[in-house]
CSV table of C-alpha atoms in Angstrom, one decimal:
chain,number,residue,atom,x,y,z
A,1,MET,CA,1.8,-45.5,28.9
A,2,ARG,CA,2.5,-44.2,25.1
A,3,ARG,CA,6.5,-42.8,24.6
A,4,VAL,CA,6.1,-39.0,23.3
A,5,ALA,CA,8.3,-38.2,20.5
A,6,VAL,CA,8.9,-35.1,19.6
A,7,THR,CA,8.5,-33.9,15.8
A,8,GLY,CA,9.2,-30.3,15.7
A,9,VAL,CA,10.9,-27.1,18.0
A,10,GLY,CA,11.0,-23.5,17.6
A,11,ALA,CA,12.9,-20.8,19.2
A,12,ILE,CA,13.0,-17.0,19.2
A,13,CYS,CA,15.7,-15.7,21.7
A,14,PRO,CA,18.8,-13.2,22.1
A,15,LEU,CA,21.1,-16.1,20.1
A,16,GLY,CA,18.9,-16.2,17.2
A,17,THR,CA,15.7,-15.9,15.0
A,18,ASN,CA,15.1,-19.0,14.8
A,19,ALA,CA,16.3,-23.0,16.2
A,20,THR,CA,18.5,-23.5,14.1
A,21,GLU,CA,20.0,-20.2,14.7
A,22,THR,CA,20.1,-20.3,17.9
A,23,PHE,CA,22.0,-23.3,18.7
A,24,GLY,CA,24.4,-21.6,16.5
A,25,SER,CA,25.1,-19.0,18.4
A,26,ALA,CA,25.2,-21.6,21.8
A,27,SER,CA,27.5,-24.2,19.6
A,28,MET,CA,29.8,-21.4,19.6
A,29,GLY,CA,29.5,-19.7,23.1
A,30,ALA,CA,28.3,-15.9,21.2
A,31,SER,CA,26.6,-14.2,24.1
A,32,GLY,CA,23.1,-13.0,23.2
A,33,ILE,CA,23.8,-9.6,26.6
A,34,HIS,CA,23.9,-6.8,26.4
A,35,ARG,CA,24.3,-3.3,27.5
A,36,LEU,CA,21.1,-1.8,27.8
A,37,ASP,CA,20.0,1.4,26.0
A,38,THR,CA,17.7,3.1,26.3
A,39,ALA,CA,15.7,6.0,27.1
A,40,PHE,CA,15.2,4.3,30.4
A,41,SER,CA,18.2,2.7,31.2
A,42,GLY,CA,19.6,5.4,33.0
A,43,ARG,CA,17.6,5.2,35.8
A,44,LEU,CA,18.7,1.6,36.4
A,45,LEU,CA,21.6,0.2,38.3
A,46,SER,CA,22.9,-3.0,36.2
A,47,PRO,CA,21.3,-2.2,32.4
A,48,ILE,CA,22.2,-5.1,31.5
A,49,VAL,CA,19.7,-7.4,29.1
A,50,ALA,CA,19.7,-10.5,26.9
A,51,THR,CA,16.7,-8.7,24.1
A,52,ALA,CA,15.4,-11.0,20.8
A,53,GLU,CA,15.4,-9.4,16.6
A,54,LEU,CA,11.5,-8.9,17.0
A,55,MET,CA,10.2,-7.2,14.3
A,56,GLY,CA,6.2,-8.1,15.0
A,57,GLU,CA,4.9,-6.6,11.7
A,58,LEU,CA,7.0,-7.9,9.7
A,59,HIS,CA,5.1,-11.6,10.8
A,60,PHE,CA,2.0,-9.8,11.8
A,61,PRO,CA,-0.7,-7.5,10.1
A,62,PRO,CA,-1.7,-4.2,11.4
A,63,PRO,CA,-5.2,-5.1,12.9
A,64,LYS,CA,-3.9,-8.8,14.2
A,65,LEU,CA,-0.4,-6.9,15.9
A,66,ARG,CA,-2.6,-3.9,17.8
A,67,MET,CA,-3.9,-6.7,19.9
A,68,LEU,CA,-0.7,-8.7,20.8
A,69,ASP,CA,1.5,-7.7,23.4
A,70,ARG,CA,5.5,-8.6,22.1
A,71,VAL,CA,5.2,-12.3,25.4
A,72,SER,CA,2.0,-13.3,21.9
A,73,GLN,CA,4.6,-12.5,19.3
A,74,PHE,CA,7.6,-14.4,20.5
A,75,ALA,CA,5.3,-17.3,21.0
A,76,LEU,CA,3.4,-17.4,18.4
A,77,VAL,CA,6.7,-16.8,15.9
A,78,ALA,CA,8.4,-19.6,17.9
A,79,ALA,CA,5.1,-22.1,17.0
A,80,LYS,CA,5.0,-21.6,13.5
A,81,GLU,CA,7.8,-22.3,13.2
A,82,ALA,CA,8.0,-26.2,16.1
A,83,PHE,CA,4.6,-26.7,13.3
A,84,ALA,CA,6.5,-26.7,10.0
A,85,ALA,CA,9.3,-28.9,11.4
A,86,ALA,CA,7.2,-31.0,12.6
A,87,LEU,CA,4.7,-30.9,9.2
A,88,ILE,CA,1.9,-30.8,10.5
A,89,ASP,CA,-1.4,-31.0,8.6
A,90,GLU,CA,-3.6,-28.7,10.4
A,91,MET,CA,-5.7,-29.6,8.2
A,92,ASN,CA,-6.0,-34.0,9.2
A,93,ILE,CA,-5.5,-34.0,13.0
A,94,ASP,CA,-8.0,-34.5,15.6
A,95,SER,CA,-8.4,-31.1,16.9
A,96,PHE,CA,-10.2,-32.0,19.7
A,97,ARG,CA,-7.8,-34.0,20.7
A,98,SER,CA,-4.4,-31.5,20.3
A,99,GLY,CA,-4.2,-29.6,23.3
A,100,VAL,CA,-1.7,-26.3,24.5
A,101,PHE,CA,0.4,-25.7,26.9
A,102,VAL,CA,2.8,-22.9,27.8
A,103,GLY,CA,3.8,-21.2,30.2
A,104,THR,CA,5.3,-17.6,31.4
A,105,GLY,CA,6.3,-15.9,34.5
A,106,MET,CA,5.1,-12.3,33.6
A,107,GLY,CA,3.1,-12.6,30.6
A,108,GLY,CA,2.3,-9.1,28.5
A,109,THR,CA,4.4,-6.8,30.8
A,110,HIS,CA,4.6,-3.9,28.3
A,111,THR,CA,0.9,-3.5,27.9
A,112,ILE,CA,0.4,-3.6,31.7
A,113,ASP,CA,3.3,-1.6,31.4
A,114,GLU,CA,2.6,1.1,29.2
A,115,GLY,CA,-1.1,1.3,30.6
A,116,TYR,CA,0.1,2.0,33.9
A,117,GLN,CA,2.2,4.8,32.7
A,118,THR,CA,-1.1,6.5,31.1
A,119,LEU,CA,-2.4,5.8,34.4
A,120,TYR,CA,-0.3,7.3,36.9
A,121,GLY,CA,2.4,8.8,34.6
A,122,GLU,CA,0.2,10.9,32.2
A,123,ASN,CA,-2.6,10.9,34.8
A,124,SER,CA,-4.6,9.6,31.9
A,125,ASN,CA,-8.3,7.9,31.3
A,126,ARG,CA,-7.8,6.6,27.5
A,127,ILE,CA,-6.6,3.7,28.6
A,128,LYS,CA,-6.2,1.3,25.2
A,129,PRO,CA,-8.8,-0.8,24.7
A,130,PHE,CA,-7.2,-4.3,24.1
A,131,THR,CA,-5.1,-3.5,27.4
A,132,VAL,CA,-7.0,-6.3,29.6
A,133,LEU,CA,-6.2,-9.0,26.3
A,134,MET,CA,-3.1,-8.5,25.8
A,135,GLY,CA,-1.6,-8.5,29.3
A,136,MET,CA,-3.9,-12.0,30.6
A,137,TYR,CA,-1.3,-14.6,30.7
A,138,ASN,CA,-3.4,-16.8,29.0
A,139,ALA,CA,-3.2,-14.4,26.1
A,140,PRO,CA,-0.1,-15.8,24.4
A,141,ALA,CA,-1.9,-20.0,25.2
A,142,ALA,CA,-4.7,-18.9,23.2
A,143,TRP,CA,-3.4,-17.0,20.9
A,144,ILE,CA,-1.9,-20.1,20.0
A,145,SER,CA,-5.0,-22.7,19.6
A,146,MET,CA,-7.1,-20.1,17.8
A,147,GLU,CA,-4.2,-19.5,15.0
A,148,HIS,CA,-3.5,-23.8,14.6
A,149,GLY,CA,-6.9,-24.7,15.2
A,150,LEU,CA,-6.2,-26.2,18.8
A,151,LYS,CA,-9.8,-27.1,20.2
A,152,GLY,CA,-8.2,-28.8,23.3
A,153,PRO,CA,-6.9,-27.8,26.2
A,154,SER,CA,-5.1,-24.2,26.1
A,155,LEU,CA,-3.6,-24.6,29.5
A,156,THR,CA,-1.3,-21.3,30.8
A,157,TYR,CA,0.8,-22.1,33.7
A,158,SER,CA,2.8,-19.8,36.0
A,159,THR,CA,5.8,-20.6,38.3
A,160,ALA,CA,8.4,-18.2,37.9
A,161,CYS,CA,11.1,-20.0,36.3
A,162,ALA,CA,10.1,-22.9,35.8
A,163,SER,CA,6.9,-22.3,34.2
A,164,SER,CA,7.6,-23.7,30.8
A,165,ALA,CA,9.4,-27.0,32.1
A,166,VAL,CA,5.8,-27.0,33.9
A,167,ALA,CA,4.8,-26.9,30.5
A,168,ILE,CA,6.2,-29.2,28.8
A,169,GLY,CA,5.7,-31.7,31.7
A,170,GLU,CA,2.4,-31.8,31.7
A,171,ALA,CA,1.8,-32.0,28.4
A,172,TRP,CA,3.7,-34.9,28.2
A,173,MET,CA,1.7,-36.6,30.5
A,174,ARG,CA,-1.2,-35.8,28.9
A,175,VAL,CA,-0.2,-37.0,25.6
A,176,ALA,CA,1.2,-40.3,27.7
A,177,HIS,CA,-1.6,-41.2,29.5
A,178,GLY,CA,-3.3,-40.9,26.1
A,179,GLU,CA,-5.6,-37.9,26.3
A,180,LEU,CA,-4.6,-36.3,23.4
A,181,ASP,CA,-2.3,-37.2,20.1
A,182,LEU,CA,-1.0,-33.7,20.0
A,183,ALA,CA,0.1,-30.8,22.5
A,184,ILE,CA,2.0,-28.0,21.5
A,185,ALA,CA,3.8,-27.0,24.8
A,186,GLY,CA,6.5,-24.5,25.6
A,187,GLY,CA,6.9,-21.2,27.3
A,188,ALA,CA,7.3,-17.3,26.5
A,189,GLU,CA,8.0,-14.2,28.0
A,190,ALA,CA,8.7,-10.5,27.4
A,191,PRO,CA,10.0,-9.1,30.8
A,192,LEU,CA,12.1,-6.1,29.5
A,193,SER,CA,10.5,-3.5,29.7
A,194,SER,CA,11.0,-0.8,32.7
A,195,GLY,CA,9.0,-1.6,35.0
A,196,SER,CA,9.0,-4.6,35.3
A,197,LEU,CA,13.1,-4.4,35.0
A,198,LYS,CA,12.9,-2.0,38.3
A,199,ALA,CA,11.1,-4.4,39.8
A,200,TRP,CA,13.9,-7.1,39.9
A,201,GLU,CA,16.8,-4.6,40.3
A,202,ALA,CA,14.3,-3.9,44.0
A,203,LEU,CA,15.6,-8.0,44.5
A,204,HIS,CA,18.9,-7.7,44.0
A,205,THR,CA,19.3,-10.7,41.5
A,206,ILE,CA,20.7,-9.1,38.5
A,207,ALA,CA,23.9,-9.1,38.2
A,208,ALA,CA,26.5,-6.4,37.7
A,209,ILE,CA,28.0,-5.7,34.5
A,210,ASP,CA,31.4,-6.4,33.6
A,211,ALA,CA,33.8,-3.7,33.1
A,212,ASN,CA,35.6,-5.2,29.9
A,213,ASP,CA,32.8,-7.0,28.7
A,214,PRO,CA,29.2,-7.1,29.0
A,215,ALA,CA,28.7,-9.3,27.3
A,216,SER,CA,30.0,-12.2,29.5
A,217,SER,CA,28.6,-10.3,32.9
A,218,CYS,CA,26.1,-13.8,33.2
A,219,LYS,CA,28.9,-16.0,35.3
A,220,PRO,CA,26.5,-19.0,36.3
A,221,PHE,CA,28.7,-21.4,38.6
A,222,SER,CA,31.8,-18.7,38.9
A,223,LYS,CA,32.8,-17.9,42.4
A,224,ASN,CA,32.9,-14.0,41.5
A,225,ARG,CA,29.2,-14.2,40.1
A,226,SER,CA,27.1,-11.7,40.2
A,227,GLY,CA,23.5,-12.6,39.5
A,228,MET,CA,21.6,-13.0,36.5
A,229,VAL,CA,20.7,-10.9,33.8
A,230,LEU,CA,17.7,-11.5,32.7
A,231,GLY,CA,16.0,-12.4,28.6
A,232,GLU,CA,13.5,-12.7,26.7
A,233,GLY,CA,11.7,-14.3,24.2
A,234,ALA,CA,9.8,-18.1,23.1
A,235,ALA,CA,10.4,-21.7,23.1
A,236,MET,CA,8.1,-24.6,21.7
A,237,VAL,CA,8.7,-28.3,21.1
A,238,VAL,CA,6.0,-30.5,19.6
A,239,LEU,CA,5.2,-34.2,21.1
A,240,GLU,CA,3.5,-36.5,19.8
A,241,PRO,CA,2.8,-40.7,20.4
A,242,TRP,CA,6.4,-41.9,19.2
A,243,GLU,CA,4.6,-44.7,16.8
A,244,THR,CA,2.4,-42.1,14.9
A,245,ALA,CA,5.4,-40.1,14.3
A,246,VAL,CA,7.2,-43.5,13.1
A,247,ASP,CA,4.3,-43.7,11.2
A,248,ARG,CA,4.3,-39.8,9.2
A,249,GLY,CA,7.9,-39.9,8.4
A,250,ALA,CA,7.8,-36.7,10.8
A,251,SER,CA,12.0,-36.5,12.0
A,252,ILE,CA,11.7,-37.5,15.9
A,253,TYR,CA,14.5,-35.0,17.7
A,254,GLY,CA,13.9,-37.4,20.4
A,255,GLU,CA,11.5,-38.0,23.3
A,256,ILE,CA,11.1,-36.8,26.5
A,257,LEU,CA,11.5,-39.9,29.0
A,258,GLY,CA,9.5,-38.5,32.0
A,259,TYR,CA,8.8,-35.4,34.0
A,260,GLY,CA,9.1,-34.5,38.0
A,261,ILE,CA,7.7,-31.7,40.0
A,262,ALA,CA,8.2,-30.6,43.9
A,263,THR,CA,8.4,-28.2,45.8
A,264,ASP,CA,10.5,-26.1,48.1
A,265,ILE,CA,8.7,-24.9,51.0
A,266,GLY,CA,11.6,-23.5,52.7
A,267,HIS,CA,11.2,-19.7,51.6
A,268,ILE,CA,9.6,-18.0,48.9
A,269,THR,CA,12.7,-16.9,47.4
A,270,ARG,CA,16.1,-19.2,48.3
A,271,PRO,CA,16.2,-22.8,47.0
A,272,ASN,CA,17.2,-25.5,48.9
A,273,VAL,CA,18.8,-28.7,48.2
A,274,GLU,CA,15.8,-31.3,49.7
A,275,GLY,CA,13.6,-29.8,46.5
A,276,GLN,CA,16.2,-30.1,43.8
A,277,VAL,CA,17.1,-33.5,45.0
A,278,SER,CA,13.5,-34.8,45.0
A,279,ALA,CA,12.8,-33.7,41.7
A,280,MET,CA,15.4,-34.9,39.8
A,281,ARG,CA,15.2,-38.3,41.9
A,282,HIS,CA,10.8,-37.7,41.0
A,283,ALA,CA,11.7,-37.2,36.8
A,284,LEU,CA,14.3,-40.1,37.2
A,285,SER,CA,11.6,-42.3,38.8
A,286,VAL,CA,8.8,-41.8,36.1
A,287,ALA,CA,12.0,-42.4,33.4
A,288,GLU,CA,12.7,-45.6,35.2
A,289,ILE,CA,15.9,-45.2,34.3
A,290,ASP,CA,18.9,-45.6,36.6
A,291,ILE,CA,21.5,-42.7,37.5
A,292,SER,CA,24.6,-44.2,35.1
A,293,ASP,CA,22.2,-43.5,32.2
A,294,VAL,CA,21.9,-40.0,32.7
A,295,ASP,CA,24.7,-38.7,29.9
A,296,ALA,CA,24.7,-35.1,30.6
A,297,ILE,CA,22.0,-32.0,32.1
A,298,ASN,CA,21.1,-28.9,31.4
A,299,ALA,CA,21.5,-26.6,34.5
A,300,HIS,CA,19.2,-24.1,36.1
A,301,GLY,CA,22.9,-21.7,36.8
A,302,THR,CA,21.0,-18.8,37.1
A,303,GLY,CA,24.5,-17.2,37.5
A,304,THR,CA,23.1,-16.4,41.4
A,305,VAL,CA,25.3,-17.5,45.0
A,306,ALA,CA,22.4,-18.7,45.8
A,307,ASN,CA,21.3,-21.2,43.4
A,308,ASP,CA,24.1,-22.4,41.8
A,309,ALA,CA,25.1,-23.7,44.9
A,310,THR,CA,22.7,-25.3,45.6
A,311,GLU,CA,22.2,-27.3,42.2
A,312,THR,CA,25.4,-27.8,43.3
A,313,ALA,CA,25.3,-30.0,46.3
A,314,ALA,CA,21.7,-31.1,44.7
A,315,ILE,CA,23.7,-33.1,42.3
A,316,LYS,CA,26.1,-34.7,43.9
A,317,VAL,CA,23.8,-35.7,46.7
A,318,VAL,CA,21.7,-37.3,43.8
A,319,PHE,CA,24.2,-38.7,42.1
A,320,GLY,CA,27.0,-39.5,44.9
A,321,ALA,CA,30.3,-40.1,44.1
A,322,GLY,CA,28.7,-40.2,40.5
A,323,ALA,CA,28.3,-36.3,40.1
A,324,HIS,CA,31.5,-35.4,38.9
A,325,ARG,CA,31.6,-37.8,35.7
A,326,ILE,CA,28.6,-35.9,34.1
A,327,PRO,CA,29.2,-32.9,32.4
A,328,ILE,CA,26.7,-29.6,32.9
A,329,SER,CA,26.0,-27.1,30.9
A,330,ALA,CA,24.1,-23.3,31.9
A,331,THR,CA,23.4,-22.1,29.0
A,332,LYS,CA,22.1,-18.8,31.0
A,333,SER,CA,25.2,-17.6,30.5
A,334,MET,CA,25.1,-17.4,26.8
A,335,HIS,CA,21.2,-16.0,26.2
A,336,GLY,CA,20.5,-15.0,29.5
A,337,HIS,CA,16.9,-16.1,32.3
A,338,LEU,CA,14.0,-15.8,30.5
A,339,LEU,CA,12.1,-16.9,33.2
A,340,GLY,CA,8.7,-18.9,32.2
A,341,ALA,CA,10.7,-19.4,28.8
A,342,ALA,CA,13.7,-20.8,29.7
A,343,GLY,CA,12.6,-24.4,30.6
A,344,ALA,CA,11.3,-24.5,26.9
A,345,LEU,CA,14.4,-23.4,25.5
A,346,GLU,CA,16.8,-25.2,27.6
A,347,CYS,CA,15.0,-28.2,26.7
A,348,VAL,CA,15.1,-27.5,23.1
A,349,LEU,CA,18.4,-26.3,22.8
A,350,SER,CA,18.9,-30.2,24.5
A,351,PHE,CA,17.5,-31.9,21.7
A,352,LEU,CA,19.3,-29.8,19.5
A,353,ALA,CA,23.1,-30.8,21.1
A,354,MET,CA,21.8,-34.9,21.7
A,355,GLN,CA,22.0,-34.2,18.3
A,356,SER,CA,25.2,-32.7,16.7
A,357,LYS,CA,26.7,-34.8,20.0
A,358,ILE,CA,28.0,-31.7,21.9
A,359,LEU,CA,28.3,-30.1,25.1
A,360,LEU,CA,27.0,-26.7,24.6
A,361,PRO,CA,29.5,-24.3,27.2
A,362,THR,CA,29.5,-22.8,30.1
A,363,MET,CA,30.8,-19.0,29.1
A,364,HIS,CA,32.2,-17.0,31.3
A,365,LEU,CA,33.5,-19.9,34.4
A,366,TYR,CA,37.1,-18.8,34.6
A,367,ALA,CA,37.6,-18.3,38.5
A,368,ALA,CA,36.6,-21.5,40.3
A,369,ASP,CA,33.7,-21.9,43.3
A,370,PRO,CA,35.1,-24.2,45.3
A,371,GLU,CA,31.4,-24.9,46.1
A,372,CYS,CA,30.8,-25.7,42.9
A,373,ASP,CA,33.3,-28.1,41.8
A,374,LEU,CA,31.3,-29.7,38.8
A,375,ASP,CA,32.1,-30.3,35.6
A,376,TYR,CA,30.4,-27.8,34.0
A,377,VAL,CA,31.0,-27.6,30.2
A,378,PRO,CA,34.1,-24.0,31.1
A,379,ASN,CA,33.8,-21.8,27.8
A,380,HIS,CA,34.4,-24.2,25.0
A,381,VAL,CA,31.7,-26.1,23.4
A,382,ARG,CA,32.7,-30.5,23.9
A,383,GLU,CA,32.2,-33.2,21.3
A,384,ARG,CA,30.6,-36.0,23.3
A,385,LYS,CA,30.2,-39.3,20.9
A,386,ALA,CA,27.7,-41.1,23.9
A,387,LEU,CA,25.3,-38.5,24.7
A,388,ARG,CA,21.2,-40.5,24.6
A,389,ILE,CA,20.7,-38.8,28.1
A,390,MET,CA,19.3,-35.8,29.5
A,391,LEU,CA,18.2,-33.4,32.6
A,392,SER,CA,16.5,-30.5,31.9
A,393,ASN,CA,16.6,-28.4,35.2
A,394,SER,CA,14.0,-25.6,36.7
A,395,PHE,CA,13.9,-24.5,39.8
A,396,ALA,CA,12.1,-21.2,40.8
A,397,PHE,CA,10.9,-18.2,43.2
A,398,GLY,CA,8.1,-20.0,44.6
A,399,GLY,CA,9.4,-22.8,45.5
A,400,THR,CA,8.8,-24.9,42.0
A,401,ASN,CA,11.1,-27.9,40.9
A,402,ALA,CA,10.2,-28.8,37.5
A,403,VAL,CA,13.2,-31.7,35.7
A,404,LEU,CA,13.0,-32.6,32.2
A,405,VAL,CA,14.6,-36.2,31.4
A,406,LEU,CA,15.0,-35.7,27.7
A,407,LYS,CA,16.3,-39.0,24.7
A,408,CYS,CA,17.8,-38.1,21.9
A,409,ARG,CA,16.6,-40.3,19.2
A,410,ASP,CA,18.6,-43.8,18.6
């Protein structure tokens, strides 16, 4: 097994148009959540979302833009930033030993929504000719491969909210085992179309709007939490062998030590403690570290009643009496739930937090819940000198539980 370095990060999300801006907003406790004000928001029971600032025409020429759903636009912007940060010379890489691994939970929802509106709403047969190419789930990965000349595996993972954590973990294994010398991995999601929002609303998982401050509507681990807030965007990391990164003088954000995955089989939407415990223990075992080595956790922390209580219980099982010493950040309180891109965004934020020796806050946590009684770094950033190893948890509908073990560069 080779050590795997993270040499580039990129992000575009409700907290910023790049990774640096995103981390700056998170460290200040800023929220990207707001009341939705569009033509269809009046049809929503809880019109609350977290939107990212993206004007496609500023990034892509018109002929190309016409072939890109919003999810692919996000993916390409984040990937471009990650490659630039890694200082990759694309002319001197072995393109056949370089791969793309992207997670998405819902694919090109805007394109599919528009197609259905044309076909059924307007009773028209004039569907856009690129509808299939724009809406297919593997479009973001395909575009990244073509944009950067990567001829190795181009793989898409769709495991709901764990999609991008799985993508990063699977990419890590390929590089660690020597199958690839370079990988870009992460996730992209653009779920804020009208049809998607109505579908999520029907599940009764969306948070009620906070009447005093809509931006604080997502309240992970708080007694008065009422659900999650959907967000959009993308995040990517560049992975390569540690020795290669050191030899070429790359800036190293840290390394991935391990990856664990396990599946709940009890209910397709209801999490259980056993699956989450198994994923965390598997990740720690693969990383060959003890529970005492973990300095912090970036929680899945969606803000739903069931998830937050279950995750708290699972952390207690894994860490025992030591669970109360571990600070836990739930950054979805600020950027919302990016579904298939959430794990990648939280991975990027975790690396940047370790670099800066700070713990990101879990915002809007003012009402204590007896079932959620761990240290969630409530409402304010916290300095932490001993911050070398973090877990990043991603737990999904469908039962996929994925955990990444991250280490800051010494």
